[in-house]
């Protein structure tokens, strides 16, 4: 053990029970991960220490970690991200935030990921929840849902390919769904999967269910989270409206989106990055180019949404609708016609924007638990 590691460990007796050594995990800045890399590293740390309340700035050694334990931690990060961190990474980057930054930098030299899947929470129960990104392409929205579900329920996310500089964005929902079906079936049988989609993600989830059924391998379930749909041609949303979806809804910034929309793309990304980094809703080192890709994914997915017309799924669809949501009567009629097994609506408190927020997600988790994790499971969606 190095002198630096010894100094870090002096305040925590090495023979102390792990539970005692985790006493300060909720101190410091309590916030959740802000991109897929932080999400993955955060999840690995939580599994490693057995600590659900782990914060991004908790110190590895203050939690009771040591150099031998670090080997397993770093191996699991490599397994999940493809990035091999150096053995002294826990000294250079002893927090989730700093280790994610190191991983993010290392990823620049790695091959592009072979899959869109991101592990939000590991587990061994079945079925597995596979959650499709909303219009902004990231899977962070589902982290609170994963935590609210029963212990051991695995939750995976499907992140938009266009967020990676080496990967071309899928321009239509059927193509997106084909890619995501292939990525999902590479690790799980369809019968073990519930496809879930919040907002725009519900459109992709429905198409995934159709493609799985076409192949004779129906999913265990289909769950739409306040996903509206229309057959009426609509005007495309303005750039300012799409920008609000990112800067206002996703990043929580109070900024004039009309002014942002008028800026040069590079200047726009720099402005948003500066504001979001200072506010803490994007991590240090996130990068202008990475944010520019995130901004660009909104119009791509918006156009895919406008062109989408749902096919007929042979099974049942479950739809969770908040009382102040977007799923109107037209949407319910279309979803019912598009599911031969019918569409079952589950009304819960809340609105479209807080449906799966930390404060409100328990209502959604209760529905999921009743449908797939109580004693009597629901029949497969394609049955």
mmCIF file of C-alpha atoms in Angstrom:
data_model
loop_
_atom_site.group_PDB
_atom_site.id
_atom_site.type_symbol
_atom_site.label_atom_id
_atom_site.label_comp_id
_atom_site.label_asym_id
_atom_site.label_seq_id
_atom_site.Cartn_x
_atom_site.Cartn_y
_atom_site.Cartn_z
ATOM 1 C CA UNK A 1 0.000 0.000 0.000
ATOM 2 C CA UNK A 2 1.403 3.408 -0.969
ATOM 3 C CA UNK A 3 1.983 6.271 1.482
ATOM 4 C CA UNK A 4 -0.817 8.185 -0.220
ATOM 5 C CA UNK A 5 -3.233 5.282 0.171
ATOM 6 C CA UNK A 6 -2.147 4.810 3.798
ATOM 7 C CA UNK A 7 -2.819 8.464 4.550
ATOM 8 C CA UNK A 8 -6.263 8.216 3.028
ATOM 9 C CA UNK A 9 -7.050 5.089 5.052
ATOM 10 C CA UNK A 10 -5.941 6.335 8.461
ATOM 11 C CA UNK A 11 -9.340 7.700 9.405
ATOM 12 C CA UNK A 12 -11.095 4.371 8.774
ATOM 13 C CA UNK A 13 -10.007 1.252 10.677
ATOM 14 C CA UNK A 14 -9.333 -1.527 8.169
ATOM 15 C CA UNK A 15 -11.096 -4.079 10.348
ATOM 16 C CA UNK A 16 -14.241 -1.982 10.783
ATOM 17 C CA UNK A 17 -17.455 -3.589 9.501
ATOM 18 C CA UNK A 18 -18.322 -2.379 6.000
ATOM 19 C CA UNK A 19 -21.653 -0.951 7.158
ATOM 20 C CA UNK A 20 -19.811 1.196 9.699
ATOM 21 C CA UNK A 21 -17.331 2.356 7.095
ATOM 22 C CA UNK A 22 -20.193 3.524 4.879
ATOM 23 C CA UNK A 23 -21.580 5.890 7.470
ATOM 24 C CA UNK A 24 -20.769 9.074 5.561
ATOM 25 C CA UNK A 25 -21.958 8.096 2.081
ATOM 26 C CA UNK A 26 -24.747 10.667 2.048
ATOM 27 C CA UNK A 27 -22.550 13.580 3.084
ATOM 28 C CA UNK A 28 -21.234 16.124 0.628
ATOM 29 C CA UNK A 29 -23.009 16.997 -2.587
ATOM 30 C CA UNK A 30 -26.016 14.708 -2.989
ATOM 31 C CA UNK A 31 -26.842 14.492 -6.676
ATOM 32 C CA UNK A 32 -27.302 11.875 -9.323
ATOM 33 C CA UNK A 33 -25.165 10.997 -12.350
ATOM 34 C CA UNK A 34 -25.266 13.464 -15.224
ATOM 35 C CA UNK A 35 -24.286 11.375 -18.228
ATOM 36 C CA UNK A 36 -24.102 7.723 -19.176
ATOM 37 C CA UNK A 37 -20.455 7.406 -18.114
ATOM 38 C CA UNK A 38 -21.131 8.732 -14.613
ATOM 39 C CA UNK A 39 -24.210 6.528 -14.449
ATOM 40 C CA UNK A 40 -22.185 3.402 -15.244
ATOM 41 C CA UNK A 41 -19.328 4.204 -12.842
ATOM 42 C CA UNK A 42 -21.817 5.180 -10.115
ATOM 43 C CA UNK A 43 -23.656 1.884 -10.558
ATOM 44 C CA UNK A 44 -20.421 -0.135 -10.357
ATOM 45 C CA UNK A 45 -19.399 1.682 -7.165
ATOM 46 C CA UNK A 46 -22.824 1.068 -5.636
ATOM 47 C CA UNK A 47 -22.544 -2.654 -6.374
ATOM 48 C CA UNK A 48 -18.958 -2.736 -5.106
ATOM 49 C CA UNK A 49 -19.721 -1.093 -1.767
ATOM 50 C CA UNK A 50 -23.298 -2.312 -1.405
ATOM 51 C CA UNK A 51 -24.393 1.279 -0.919
ATOM 52 C CA UNK A 52 -27.569 2.573 -2.540
ATOM 53 C CA UNK A 53 -27.065 6.124 -1.220
ATOM 54 C CA UNK A 54 -23.602 6.622 -2.703
ATOM 55 C CA UNK A 55 -22.841 10.201 -3.746
ATOM 56 C CA UNK A 56 -20.669 11.303 -6.630
ATOM 57 C CA UNK A 57 -18.096 12.932 -4.362
ATOM 58 C CA UNK A 58 -17.707 10.171 -1.740
ATOM 59 C CA UNK A 59 -14.038 9.171 -1.360
ATOM 60 C CA UNK A 60 -13.045 5.605 -2.265
ATOM 61 C CA UNK A 61 -10.754 5.193 0.730
ATOM 62 C CA UNK A 62 -13.097 6.873 3.178
ATOM 63 C CA UNK A 63 -15.649 4.234 2.162
ATOM 64 C CA UNK A 64 -13.215 1.507 3.220
ATOM 65 C CA UNK A 65 -11.792 0.661 -0.188
ATOM 66 C CA UNK A 66 -8.222 -0.566 -0.603
ATOM 67 C CA UNK A 67 -5.853 -1.403 -3.442
ATOM 68 C CA UNK A 68 -6.857 -5.074 -3.573
ATOM 69 C CA UNK A 69 -10.558 -4.230 -3.784
ATOM 70 C CA UNK A 70 -9.753 -1.725 -6.524
ATOM 71 C CA UNK A 71 -8.796 -4.518 -8.931
ATOM 72 C CA UNK A 72 -12.341 -5.846 -8.920
ATOM 73 C CA UNK A 73 -13.818 -2.362 -9.206
ATOM 74 C CA UNK A 74 -11.675 -1.445 -12.199
ATOM 75 C CA UNK A 75 -12.332 -4.802 -13.865
ATOM 76 C CA UNK A 76 -16.063 -4.250 -13.640
ATOM 77 C CA UNK A 77 -15.748 -0.732 -15.059
ATOM 78 C CA UNK A 78 -13.790 -2.169 -17.990
ATOM 79 C CA UNK A 79 -16.466 -4.838 -18.477
ATOM 80 C CA UNK A 80 -19.222 -2.216 -18.594
ATOM 81 C CA UNK A 81 -17.453 0.542 -20.546
ATOM 82 C CA UNK A 82 -14.651 -1.135 -22.487
ATOM 83 C CA UNK A 83 -12.158 1.300 -20.915
ATOM 84 C CA UNK A 84 -9.161 -0.160 -19.067
ATOM 85 C CA UNK A 85 -8.228 2.236 -16.282
ATOM 86 C CA UNK A 86 -4.718 2.142 -14.769
ATOM 87 C CA UNK A 87 -4.255 0.356 -11.453
ATOM 88 C CA UNK A 88 -3.567 3.653 -9.699
ATOM 89 C CA UNK A 89 -6.896 5.097 -10.894
ATOM 90 C CA UNK A 90 -8.285 5.096 -7.349
ATOM 91 C CA UNK A 91 -5.410 7.380 -6.344
ATOM 92 C CA UNK A 92 -5.731 9.682 -9.331
ATOM 93 C CA UNK A 93 -9.530 9.631 -9.298
ATOM 94 C CA UNK A 94 -10.867 8.550 -5.882
ATOM 95 C CA UNK A 95 -14.488 9.636 -6.402
ATOM 96 C CA UNK A 96 -17.226 8.562 -8.796
ATOM 97 C CA UNK A 97 -17.104 11.974 -10.461
ATOM 98 C CA UNK A 98 -13.341 11.965 -11.025
ATOM 99 C CA UNK A 99 -13.228 8.291 -12.036
ATOM 100 C CA UNK A 100 -15.999 8.909 -14.558
ATOM 101 C CA UNK A 101 -13.975 11.817 -15.958
ATOM 102 C CA UNK A 102 -10.967 9.516 -16.297
ATOM 103 C CA UNK A 103 -13.144 6.878 -17.959
ATOM 104 C CA UNK A 104 -14.621 9.477 -20.290
ATOM 105 C CA UNK A 105 -11.148 10.555 -21.385
ATOM 106 C CA UNK A 106 -10.023 6.964 -21.852
ATOM 107 C CA UNK A 107 -13.080 6.229 -23.967
ATOM 108 C CA UNK A 108 -11.819 8.678 -26.590
ATOM 109 C CA UNK A 109 -9.060 6.227 -27.488
ATOM 110 C CA UNK A 110 -11.245 3.132 -27.378
ATOM 111 C CA UNK A 111 -13.276 1.476 -30.082
ATOM 112 C CA UNK A 112 -16.905 2.648 -30.295
ATOM 113 C CA UNK A 113 -19.276 0.626 -28.120
ATOM 114 C CA UNK A 114 -20.749 -2.417 -29.811
ATOM 115 C CA UNK A 115 -24.095 -1.878 -28.098
ATOM 116 C CA UNK A 116 -26.507 0.880 -27.179
ATOM 117 C CA UNK A 117 -27.249 -0.859 -23.860
ATOM 118 C CA UNK A 118 -26.290 0.827 -20.602
ATOM 119 C CA UNK A 119 -26.650 -0.922 -17.236
ATOM 120 C CA UNK A 120 -28.692 1.287 -14.921
ATOM 121 C CA UNK A 121 -29.015 -1.327 -12.176
ATOM 122 C CA UNK A 122 -27.773 -4.898 -12.187
ATOM 123 C CA UNK A 123 -29.896 -7.761 -10.881
ATOM 124 C CA UNK A 124 -30.869 -11.387 -11.355
ATOM 125 C CA UNK A 125 -34.671 -11.296 -11.242
ATOM 126 C CA UNK A 126 -36.780 -11.706 -14.350
ATOM 127 C CA UNK A 127 -38.095 -10.074 -16.398
ATOM 128 C CA UNK A 128 -35.441 -7.493 -17.242
ATOM 129 C CA UNK A 129 -36.608 -3.925 -17.837
ATOM 130 C CA UNK A 130 -35.124 -2.504 -21.034
ATOM 131 C CA UNK A 131 -35.817 1.227 -21.144
ATOM 132 C CA UNK A 132 -35.637 3.237 -24.358
ATOM 133 C CA UNK A 133 -34.310 6.789 -24.221
ATOM 134 C CA UNK A 134 -36.718 9.716 -24.649
ATOM 135 C CA UNK A 135 -36.197 12.339 -27.364
ATOM 136 C CA UNK A 136 -32.913 13.605 -25.899
ATOM 137 C CA UNK A 137 -31.204 10.250 -26.362
ATOM 138 C CA UNK A 138 -29.941 9.662 -22.807
ATOM 139 C CA UNK A 139 -31.074 7.013 -20.313
ATOM 140 C CA UNK A 140 -30.570 9.042 -17.132
ATOM 141 C CA UNK A 141 -34.307 9.568 -16.767
ATOM 142 C CA UNK A 142 -34.701 5.962 -15.634
ATOM 143 C CA UNK A 143 -32.260 5.942 -12.716
ATOM 144 C CA UNK A 144 -34.948 6.798 -10.146
ATOM 145 C CA UNK A 145 -37.272 4.134 -11.523
ATOM 146 C CA UNK A 146 -34.508 1.540 -11.188
ATOM 147 C CA UNK A 147 -33.985 2.471 -7.549
ATOM 148 C CA UNK A 148 -37.717 2.372 -6.781
ATOM 149 C CA UNK A 149 -38.203 -1.163 -8.119
ATOM 150 C CA UNK A 150 -37.959 -4.302 -5.957
ATOM 151 C CA UNK A 151 -34.484 -5.479 -5.037
ATOM 152 C CA UNK A 152 -32.775 -7.493 -7.751
ATOM 153 C CA UNK A 153 -34.773 -6.199 -10.729
ATOM 154 C CA UNK A 154 -32.255 -5.534 -13.518
ATOM 155 C CA UNK A 155 -32.783 -2.285 -15.418
ATOM 156 C CA UNK A 156 -31.030 -1.568 -18.708
ATOM 157 C CA UNK A 157 -31.200 1.560 -20.817
ATOM 158 C CA UNK A 158 -30.952 2.031 -24.580
ATOM 159 C CA UNK A 159 -29.031 5.185 -25.437
ATOM 160 C CA UNK A 160 -29.184 6.924 -28.833
ATOM 161 C CA UNK A 161 -26.273 6.052 -31.082
ATOM 162 C CA UNK A 162 -25.929 9.638 -32.288
ATOM 163 C CA UNK A 163 -24.521 10.669 -28.912
ATOM 164 C CA UNK A 164 -21.293 8.837 -29.744
ATOM 165 C CA UNK A 165 -18.988 10.649 -32.208
ATOM 166 C CA UNK A 166 -18.083 7.418 -33.968
ATOM 167 C CA UNK A 167 -21.657 6.220 -34.496
ATOM 168 C CA UNK A 168 -24.255 7.437 -36.973
ATOM 169 C CA UNK A 169 -27.624 8.443 -35.543
ATOM 170 C CA UNK A 170 -30.600 6.323 -36.567
ATOM 171 C CA UNK A 171 -32.944 8.539 -38.569
ATOM 172 C CA UNK A 172 -36.221 6.642 -38.217
ATOM 173 C CA UNK A 173 -37.919 4.642 -35.496
ATOM 174 C CA UNK A 174 -38.049 1.252 -37.294
ATOM 175 C CA UNK A 175 -34.279 1.399 -37.893
ATOM 176 C CA UNK A 176 -33.720 2.472 -34.306
ATOM 177 C CA UNK A 177 -35.872 -0.402 -33.062
ATOM 178 C CA UNK A 178 -34.016 -2.975 -35.212
ATOM 179 C CA UNK A 179 -30.724 -1.857 -33.716
ATOM 180 C CA UNK A 180 -32.066 -1.937 -30.176
ATOM 181 C CA UNK A 181 -33.701 -5.335 -30.630
ATOM 182 C CA UNK A 182 -30.402 -6.772 -31.815
ATOM 183 C CA UNK A 183 -28.515 -5.210 -28.902
ATOM 184 C CA UNK A 184 -31.077 -6.535 -26.425
ATOM 185 C CA UNK A 185 -31.245 -10.070 -27.824
ATOM 186 C CA UNK A 186 -27.452 -10.281 -27.695
ATOM 187 C CA UNK A 187 -27.690 -10.492 -23.893
ATOM 188 C CA UNK A 188 -31.272 -11.502 -23.029
ATOM 189 C CA UNK A 189 -33.984 -13.727 -24.477
ATOM 190 C CA UNK A 190 -37.065 -11.802 -25.597
ATOM 191 C CA UNK A 191 -39.289 -13.734 -23.172
ATOM 192 C CA UNK A 192 -37.233 -12.243 -20.313
ATOM 193 C CA UNK A 193 -37.610 -8.636 -21.426
ATOM 194 C CA UNK A 194 -40.144 -5.903 -20.749
ATOM 195 C CA UNK A 195 -39.602 -3.037 -23.190
ATOM 196 C CA UNK A 196 -40.281 0.325 -21.581
ATOM 197 C CA UNK A 197 -40.416 3.768 -23.138
ATOM 198 C CA UNK A 198 -40.963 7.192 -21.629
ATOM 199 C CA UNK A 199 -42.484 9.792 -23.982
ATOM 200 C CA UNK A 200 -40.713 9.437 -27.373
ATOM 201 C CA UNK A 201 -39.137 6.219 -26.084
ATOM 202 C CA UNK A 202 -42.589 4.613 -25.982
ATOM 203 C CA UNK A 203 -42.851 4.866 -29.759
ATOM 204 C CA UNK A 204 -39.590 2.954 -30.131
ATOM 205 C CA UNK A 205 -40.619 0.432 -27.460
ATOM 206 C CA UNK A 206 -43.859 -0.295 -29.344
ATOM 207 C CA UNK A 207 -41.963 -0.839 -32.601
ATOM 208 C CA UNK A 208 -39.466 -3.086 -30.815
ATOM 209 C CA UNK A 209 -42.363 -5.180 -29.504
ATOM 210 C CA UNK A 210 -43.764 -5.439 -33.050
ATOM 211 C CA UNK A 211 -40.417 -6.574 -34.451
ATOM 212 C CA UNK A 212 -39.940 -9.130 -31.687
ATOM 213 C CA UNK A 213 -43.419 -10.517 -32.330
ATOM 214 C CA UNK A 214 -42.739 -10.605 -36.099
ATOM 215 C CA UNK A 215 -39.747 -12.849 -35.345
ATOM 216 C CA UNK A 216 -41.885 -15.166 -33.225
ATOM 217 C CA UNK A 217 -40.138 -14.100 -30.011
ATOM 218 C CA UNK A 218 -42.594 -11.844 -28.161
ATOM 219 C CA UNK A 219 -41.407 -9.752 -25.255
ATOM 220 C CA UNK A 220 -42.630 -10.396 -21.727
ATOM 221 C CA UNK A 221 -44.309 -7.013 -21.722
ATOM 222 C CA UNK A 222 -44.626 -3.576 -23.283
ATOM 223 C CA UNK A 223 -44.881 -0.503 -21.077
ATOM 224 C CA UNK A 224 -45.430 3.026 -22.366
ATOM 225 C CA UNK A 225 -44.873 5.938 -19.987
ATOM 226 C CA UNK A 226 -47.100 8.838 -21.064
ATOM 227 C CA UNK A 227 -46.417 8.353 -24.770
ATOM 228 C CA UNK A 228 -48.663 10.385 -27.025
ATOM 229 C CA UNK A 229 -49.163 9.519 -30.687
ATOM 230 C CA UNK A 230 -51.082 11.009 -33.571
ATOM 231 C CA UNK A 231 -51.916 10.131 -37.161
ATOM 232 C CA UNK A 232 -52.429 13.775 -38.079
ATOM 233 C CA UNK A 233 -49.492 15.435 -39.875
ATOM 234 C CA UNK A 234 -47.985 18.114 -37.651
ATOM 235 C CA UNK A 235 -45.651 21.040 -38.177
ATOM 236 C CA UNK A 236 -42.121 20.379 -36.902
ATOM 237 C CA UNK A 237 -41.343 22.030 -33.566
ATOM 238 C CA UNK A 238 -39.195 25.136 -33.629
ATOM 239 C CA UNK A 239 -35.514 24.946 -32.750
ATOM 240 C CA UNK A 240 -36.251 27.016 -29.661
ATOM 241 C CA UNK A 241 -38.865 24.502 -28.509
ATOM 242 C CA UNK A 242 -36.440 21.625 -28.977
ATOM 243 C CA UNK A 243 -33.732 23.562 -27.157
ATOM 244 C CA UNK A 244 -36.081 24.038 -24.220
ATOM 245 C CA UNK A 245 -36.477 20.255 -23.996
ATOM 246 C CA UNK A 246 -32.754 20.066 -23.305
ATOM 247 C CA UNK A 247 -31.821 23.241 -21.446
ATOM 248 C CA UNK A 248 -35.078 23.728 -19.548
ATOM 249 C CA UNK A 249 -36.389 20.224 -18.958
ATOM 250 C CA UNK A 250 -33.269 18.035 -18.954
ATOM 251 C CA UNK A 251 -30.671 20.478 -17.598
ATOM 252 C CA UNK A 252 -32.938 22.711 -15.536
ATOM 253 C CA UNK A 253 -31.441 25.980 -16.814
ATOM 254 C CA UNK A 254 -33.301 29.272 -16.740
ATOM 255 C CA UNK A 255 -32.192 30.734 -20.070
ATOM 256 C CA UNK A 256 -33.750 32.468 -23.072
ATOM 257 C CA UNK A 257 -34.080 29.647 -25.616
ATOM 258 C CA UNK A 258 -35.006 32.053 -28.411
ATOM 259 C CA UNK A 259 -31.686 33.801 -27.882
ATOM 260 C CA UNK A 260 -29.882 30.457 -27.828
ATOM 261 C CA UNK A 261 -31.573 29.367 -31.040
ATOM 262 C CA UNK A 262 -30.170 32.405 -32.844
ATOM 263 C CA UNK A 263 -26.557 31.609 -31.931
ATOM 264 C CA UNK A 264 -23.977 29.812 -34.050
ATOM 265 C CA UNK A 265 -24.075 26.055 -33.155
ATOM 266 C CA UNK A 266 -20.618 26.099 -31.560
ATOM 267 C CA UNK A 267 -21.344 29.239 -29.567
ATOM 268 C CA UNK A 268 -24.705 27.777 -28.518
ATOM 269 C CA UNK A 269 -23.067 24.611 -27.183
ATOM 270 C CA UNK A 270 -20.380 26.613 -25.362
ATOM 271 C CA UNK A 271 -22.999 28.836 -23.722
ATOM 272 C CA UNK A 272 -25.125 25.916 -22.537
ATOM 273 C CA UNK A 273 -22.080 23.940 -21.371
ATOM 274 C CA UNK A 274 -20.832 26.857 -19.285
ATOM 275 C CA UNK A 275 -24.199 27.366 -17.619
ATOM 276 C CA UNK A 276 -24.829 23.665 -16.998
ATOM 277 C CA UNK A 277 -21.337 23.017 -15.629
ATOM 278 C CA UNK A 278 -21.606 25.919 -13.196
ATOM 279 C CA UNK A 279 -25.024 24.711 -12.083
ATOM 280 C CA UNK A 280 -23.766 21.122 -11.742
ATOM 281 C CA UNK A 281 -26.216 19.515 -14.167
ATOM 282 C CA UNK A 282 -23.375 18.554 -16.516
ATOM 283 C CA UNK A 283 -20.104 17.117 -15.200
ATOM 284 C CA UNK A 284 -16.748 18.887 -15.543
ATOM 285 C CA UNK A 285 -15.026 17.754 -18.715
ATOM 286 C CA UNK A 286 -18.275 16.934 -20.500
ATOM 287 C CA UNK A 287 -16.992 18.733 -23.581
ATOM 288 C CA UNK A 288 -18.452 21.087 -26.176
ATOM 289 C CA UNK A 289 -18.491 18.484 -28.943
ATOM 290 C CA UNK A 290 -20.346 15.997 -26.743
ATOM 291 C CA UNK A 291 -22.948 18.610 -25.857
ATOM 292 C CA UNK A 292 -23.286 19.654 -29.516
ATOM 293 C CA UNK A 293 -24.164 16.061 -30.389
ATOM 294 C CA UNK A 294 -26.740 16.032 -27.619
ATOM 295 C CA UNK A 295 -28.288 19.216 -29.008
ATOM 296 C CA UNK A 296 -28.305 17.751 -32.519
ATOM 297 C CA UNK A 297 -30.104 14.540 -31.487
ATOM 298 C CA UNK A 298 -33.312 16.431 -30.654
ATOM 299 C CA UNK A 299 -34.252 17.456 -34.231
ATOM 300 C CA UNK A 300 -33.237 14.002 -35.537
ATOM 301 C CA UNK A 301 -35.551 12.232 -33.115
ATOM 302 C CA UNK A 302 -38.263 14.849 -33.523
ATOM 303 C CA UNK A 303 -38.364 14.205 -37.272
ATOM 304 C CA UNK A 304 -38.436 10.445 -36.635
ATOM 305 C CA UNK A 305 -41.394 10.969 -34.304
ATOM 306 C CA UNK A 306 -43.310 13.033 -36.890
ATOM 307 C CA UNK A 307 -42.864 10.300 -39.522
ATOM 308 C CA UNK A 308 -43.795 7.398 -37.256
ATOM 309 C CA UNK A 309 -47.062 5.493 -37.638
ATOM 310 C CA UNK A 310 -47.525 2.608 -35.178
ATOM 311 C CA UNK A 311 -48.001 -0.894 -36.549
ATOM 312 C CA UNK A 312 -50.215 -3.515 -34.948
ATOM 313 C CA UNK A 313 -48.682 -5.365 -32.043
ATOM 314 C CA UNK A 314 -50.291 -8.800 -31.439
ATOM 315 C CA UNK A 315 -50.097 -8.633 -27.669
ATOM 316 C CA UNK A 316 -51.110 -6.371 -24.833
ATOM 317 C CA UNK A 317 -49.775 -2.908 -24.098
ATOM 318 C CA UNK A 318 -49.677 -1.303 -20.654
ATOM 319 C CA UNK A 319 -49.699 2.475 -20.574
ATOM 320 C CA UNK A 320 -49.040 4.620 -17.500
ATOM 321 C CA UNK A 321 -50.719 7.999 -17.795
ATOM 322 C CA UNK A 322 -50.196 10.800 -15.271
ATOM 323 C CA UNK A 323 -53.291 12.827 -14.493
ATOM 324 C CA UNK A 324 -51.726 15.916 -16.052
ATOM 325 C CA UNK A 325 -50.007 14.086 -18.867
ATOM 326 C CA UNK A 326 -49.829 14.228 -22.653
ATOM 327 C CA UNK A 327 -51.596 10.974 -23.538
ATOM 328 C CA UNK A 328 -54.922 12.297 -24.823
ATOM 329 C CA UNK A 329 -58.026 10.452 -26.039
ATOM 330 C CA UNK A 330 -56.716 10.293 -29.615
ATOM 331 C CA UNK A 331 -53.523 8.639 -28.375
ATOM 332 C CA UNK A 332 -55.448 6.112 -26.309
ATOM 333 C CA UNK A 333 -57.607 5.201 -29.302
ATOM 334 C CA UNK A 334 -54.561 4.720 -31.539
ATOM 335 C CA UNK A 335 -52.708 2.636 -28.961
ATOM 336 C CA UNK A 336 -55.757 0.465 -28.387
ATOM 337 C CA UNK A 337 -56.124 -0.172 -32.115
ATOM 338 C CA UNK A 338 -52.399 -0.879 -32.383
ATOM 339 C CA UNK A 339 -52.452 -3.626 -29.746
ATOM 340 C CA UNK A 340 -54.562 -6.691 -30.498
ATOM 341 C CA UNK A 341 -54.341 -7.700 -26.849
ATOM 342 C CA UNK A 342 -55.707 -4.313 -25.840
ATOM 343 C CA UNK A 343 -54.172 -1.354 -24.057
ATOM 344 C CA UNK A 344 -54.534 -1.221 -20.290
ATOM 345 C CA UNK A 345 -54.268 2.298 -18.880
ATOM 346 C CA UNK A 346 -52.873 2.872 -15.401
ATOM 347 C CA UNK A 347 -53.590 6.376 -14.100
ATOM 348 C CA UNK A 348 -51.123 7.800 -11.575
ATOM 349 C CA UNK A 349 -50.565 11.210 -9.971
ATOM 350 C CA UNK A 350 -48.284 13.773 -11.567
ATOM 351 C CA UNK A 351 -47.592 15.284 -14.960
ATOM 352 C CA UNK A 352 -45.520 14.466 -17.999
ATOM 353 C CA UNK A 353 -42.363 16.086 -16.675
ATOM 354 C CA UNK A 354 -42.317 14.641 -13.156
ATOM 355 C CA UNK A 355 -43.696 11.191 -13.980
ATOM 356 C CA UNK A 356 -40.413 9.385 -13.281
ATOM 357 C CA UNK A 357 -38.782 12.015 -11.109
ATOM 358 C CA UNK A 358 -37.422 10.991 -7.726
ATOM 359 C CA UNK A 359 -40.458 12.413 -5.888
ATOM 360 C CA UNK A 360 -43.111 10.795 -8.086
ATOM 361 C CA UNK A 361 -41.647 7.608 -9.514
ATOM 362 C CA UNK A 362 -42.947 5.409 -6.702
ATOM 363 C CA UNK A 363 -46.389 5.381 -8.340
ATOM 364 C CA UNK A 364 -44.875 4.086 -11.583
ATOM 365 C CA UNK A 365 -42.775 1.515 -9.725
ATOM 366 C CA UNK A 366 -45.906 0.234 -7.955
ATOM 367 C CA UNK A 367 -47.573 -0.436 -11.307
ATOM 368 C CA UNK A 368 -44.482 -2.202 -12.648
ATOM 369 C CA UNK A 369 -44.230 -4.320 -9.521
ATOM 370 C CA UNK A 370 -47.883 -5.391 -9.711
ATOM 371 C CA UNK A 371 -47.623 -6.258 -13.398
ATOM 372 C CA UNK A 372 -44.410 -8.289 -13.431
ATOM 373 C CA UNK A 373 -42.944 -8.866 -9.984
ATOM 374 C CA UNK A 374 -45.807 -9.911 -7.742
ATOM 375 C CA UNK A 375 -46.557 -13.599 -7.126
ATOM 376 C CA UNK A 376 -48.747 -14.032 -10.198
ATOM 377 C CA UNK A 377 -46.922 -12.700 -13.278
ATOM 378 C CA UNK A 378 -48.807 -11.263 -16.230
ATOM 379 C CA UNK A 379 -48.892 -13.363 -19.438
ATOM 380 C CA UNK A 380 -46.338 -12.547 -22.161
ATOM 381 C CA UNK A 381 -47.259 -9.522 -24.262
ATOM 382 C CA UNK A 382 -47.401 -11.624 -27.442
ATOM 383 C CA UNK A 383 -49.570 -14.362 -25.973
#
